[in-house]
Amino acid sequence: MSSREQQILDAMAARIDGAALGPLARPAGLTVSRSRMLELKPTQLPHVSVYPLDGTSDRKGSTAESTLTAKVAIWAKATPGGVVDAELDPIWLWVHQQLLADESLGGLVITLRQPQRVYGFAQHLGPFGDLDLHYLLTYRHSAADPSRP
């Protein structure tokens, strides 16, 4: 059994990679992974990767309440003559729709919010940009066994 943290990250990736949970259609060609250690080529875009940034825990008797900052990294390549932000935007909207369709992620988390977006680029790869979404999630788990609620 994996930790609640890994269960949450897996649920996030599955939602982003799954069928539409709202009115927006899945962006064409989108791939999703659970790894921060990917070496992506421009031909593998668009891509979304989900992984942990940091976390804290506060024990309250037999239960711990934890906070996890999860990073959803979006990578896209601009079309010729296009603006990479125009390619990132529909993917960001898709991710947000998928995660906020059920903010408890099937009962895994108490709260889920997206407090930060960070834009970047990798010019050496061509017209290639990224958008990092930082989601703050609060959840509870057994203090003695972090894999259990």
GROMACS .gro file of C-alpha atoms in nm:
model
  149
    1MET     CA    1   0.000   0.000   0.000
    2SER     CA    2   0.133   0.346  -0.083
    3SER     CA    3   0.122   0.653   0.141
    4ARG     CA    4  -0.181   0.882   0.131
    5GLU     CA    5   0.046   1.139  -0.034
    6GLN     CA    6   0.123   0.902  -0.322
    7GLN     CA    7  -0.244   0.801  -0.343
    8ILE     CA    8  -0.338   1.169  -0.382
    9LEU     CA    9  -0.074   1.232  -0.650
   10ASP     CA   10  -0.185   0.919  -0.839
   11ALA     CA   11  -0.549   1.037  -0.820
   12MET     CA   12  -0.451   1.379  -0.955
   13ALA     CA   13  -0.263   1.226  -1.250
   14ALA     CA   14  -0.549   0.985  -1.322
   15ARG     CA   15  -0.802   1.270  -1.329
   16ILE     CA   16  -0.587   1.478  -1.562
   17ASP     CA   17  -0.533   1.174  -1.787
   18GLY     CA   18  -0.897   1.061  -1.773
   19ALA     CA   19  -1.227   1.133  -1.944
   20ALA     CA   20  -1.366   1.487  -1.932
   21LEU     CA   21  -1.534   1.579  -1.603
   22GLY     CA   22  -1.674   1.906  -1.738
   23PRO     CA   23  -1.749   2.091  -2.061
   24LEU     CA   24  -1.390   2.120  -2.185
   25ALA     CA   25  -1.246   1.862  -2.423
   26ARG     CA   26  -0.913   1.695  -2.351
   27PRO     CA   27  -0.634   1.880  -2.536
   28ALA     CA   28  -0.519   1.690  -2.846
   29GLY     CA   29  -0.210   1.475  -2.798
   30LEU     CA   30  -0.185   1.539  -2.424
   31THR     CA   31   0.021   1.286  -2.228
   32VAL     CA   32   0.042   1.264  -1.848
   33SER     CA   33   0.305   1.120  -1.614
   34ARG     CA   34   0.385   1.100  -1.243
   35SER     CA   35   0.756   1.172  -1.275
   36ARG     CA   36   0.971   1.478  -1.218
   37MET     CA   37   1.264   1.301  -1.386
   38LEU     CA   38   1.148   1.307  -1.748
   39GLU     CA   39   1.357   1.419  -2.038
   40LEU     CA   40   1.103   1.546  -2.286
   41LYS     CA   41   1.160   1.609  -2.653
   42PRO     CA   42   0.954   1.873  -2.835
   43THR     CA   43   0.785   1.592  -3.031
   44GLN     CA   44   0.645   1.454  -2.701
   45LEU     CA   45   0.444   1.767  -2.625
   46PRO     CA   46   0.202   1.867  -2.486
   47HIS     CA   47   0.279   1.692  -2.159
   48VAL     CA   48   0.169   1.719  -1.796
   49SER     CA   49   0.368   1.580  -1.504
   50VAL     CA   50   0.240   1.556  -1.144
   51TYR     CA   51   0.473   1.532  -0.843
   52PRO     CA   52   0.522   1.653  -0.484
   53LEU     CA   53   0.704   1.975  -0.397
   54ASP     CA   54   0.681   1.976  -0.019
   55GLY     CA   55   0.462   1.880   0.273
   56THR     CA   56   0.402   1.927   0.642
   57SER     CA   57   0.223   1.721   0.909
   58ASP     CA   58   0.066   1.802   1.243
   59ARG     CA   59  -0.014   1.508   1.469
   60LYS     CA   60  -0.343   1.523   1.660
   61GLY     CA   61  -0.362   1.207   1.870
   62SER     CA   62  -0.391   0.900   1.651
   63THR     CA   63  -0.452   1.115   1.341
   64ALA     CA   64  -0.221   1.348   1.152
   65GLU     CA   65  -0.335   1.638   0.937
   66SER     CA   66  -0.096   1.698   0.651
   67THR     CA   67  -0.052   1.959   0.383
   68LEU     CA   68   0.098   1.871   0.047
   69THR     CA   69   0.208   2.111  -0.222
   70ALA     CA   70   0.176   1.924  -0.550
   71LYS     CA   71   0.327   2.055  -0.871
   72VAL     CA   72   0.147   2.005  -1.199
   73ALA     CA   73   0.403   2.092  -1.467
   74ILE     CA   74   0.260   2.165  -1.811
   75TRP     CA   75   0.491   2.162  -2.114
   76ALA     CA   76   0.390   2.282  -2.460
   77LYS     CA   77   0.545   2.385  -2.789
   78ALA     CA   78   0.415   2.687  -2.976
   79THR     CA   79   0.288   2.637  -3.327
   80PRO     CA   80   0.493   2.817  -3.596
   81GLY     CA   81   0.429   3.189  -3.557
   82GLY     CA   82   0.225   3.119  -3.244
   83VAL     CA   83   0.257   3.217  -2.882
   84VAL     CA   84   0.338   2.938  -2.638
   85ASP     CA   85   0.100   3.085  -2.377
   86ALA     CA   86  -0.185   3.025  -2.622
   87GLU     CA   87  -0.085   2.656  -2.624
   88LEU     CA   88  -0.051   2.634  -2.243
   89ASP     CA   89  -0.384   2.802  -2.164
   90PRO     CA   90  -0.626   2.526  -2.276
   91ILE     CA   91  -0.413   2.265  -2.097
   92TRP     CA   92  -0.420   2.468  -1.776
   93LEU     CA   93  -0.799   2.502  -1.808
   94TRP     CA   94  -0.827   2.125  -1.864
   95VAL     CA   95  -0.615   2.044  -1.558
   96HIS     CA   96  -0.814   2.285  -1.342
   97GLN     CA   97  -1.148   2.145  -1.465
   98GLN     CA   98  -1.040   1.789  -1.399
   99LEU     CA   99  -0.909   1.853  -1.047
  100LEU     CA  100  -1.188   2.082  -0.930
  101ALA     CA  101  -1.472   1.862  -1.057
  102ASP     CA  102  -1.448   1.687  -0.718
  103GLU     CA  103  -1.228   1.890  -0.487
  104SER     CA  104  -1.200   1.600  -0.242
  105LEU     CA  105  -1.043   1.376  -0.510
  106GLY     CA  106  -1.282   1.099  -0.423
  107GLY     CA  107  -1.255   1.158  -0.048
  108LEU     CA  108  -0.873   1.163  -0.033
  109VAL     CA  109  -0.838   1.532   0.058
  110ILE     CA  110  -1.015   1.785   0.278
  111THR     CA  111  -0.922   2.090   0.071
  112LEU     CA  112  -0.765   2.150  -0.268
  113ARG     CA  113  -0.670   2.494  -0.394
  114GLN     CA  114  -0.439   2.637  -0.658
  115PRO     CA  115  -0.259   2.937  -0.507
  116GLN     CA  116   0.025   2.980  -0.757
  117ARG     CA  117   0.110   2.966  -1.129
  118VAL     CA  118   0.469   3.004  -1.253
  119TYR     CA  119   0.544   3.056  -1.623
  120GLY     CA  120   0.874   2.959  -1.783
  121PHE     CA  121   1.042   2.876  -2.113
  122ALA     CA  122   1.322   2.667  -2.259
  123GLN     CA  123   1.441   2.858  -2.564
  124HIS     CA  124   1.717   2.611  -2.650
  125LEU     CA  125   1.442   2.361  -2.741
  126GLY     CA  126   1.267   2.602  -2.976
  127PRO     CA  127   0.936   2.779  -2.906
  128PHE     CA  128   0.881   2.569  -2.595
  129GLY     CA  129   0.729   2.685  -2.267
  130ASP     CA  130   0.606   2.556  -1.938
  131LEU     CA  131   0.352   2.648  -1.676
  132ASP     CA  132   0.384   2.515  -1.322
  133LEU     CA  133   0.065   2.494  -1.120
  134HIS     CA  134   0.113   2.456  -0.747
  135TYR     CA  135  -0.184   2.293  -0.575
  136LEU     CA  136  -0.213   2.302  -0.197
  137LEU     CA  137  -0.392   1.996  -0.056
  138THR     CA  138  -0.489   1.920   0.303
  139TYR     CA  139  -0.562   1.563   0.410
  140ARG     CA  140  -0.575   1.339   0.716
  141HIS     CA  141  -0.413   1.004   0.776
  142SER     CA  142  -0.330   0.765   1.056
  143ALA     CA  143  -0.037   0.902   1.257
  144ALA     CA  144   0.101   0.548   1.294
  145ASP     CA  145   0.044   0.441   0.932
  146PRO     CA  146   0.052   0.718   0.666
  147SER     CA  147  -0.101   0.480   0.410
  148ARG     CA  148  -0.433   0.470   0.600
  149PRO     CA  149  -0.698   0.738   0.652
   0.00000   0.00000   0.00000
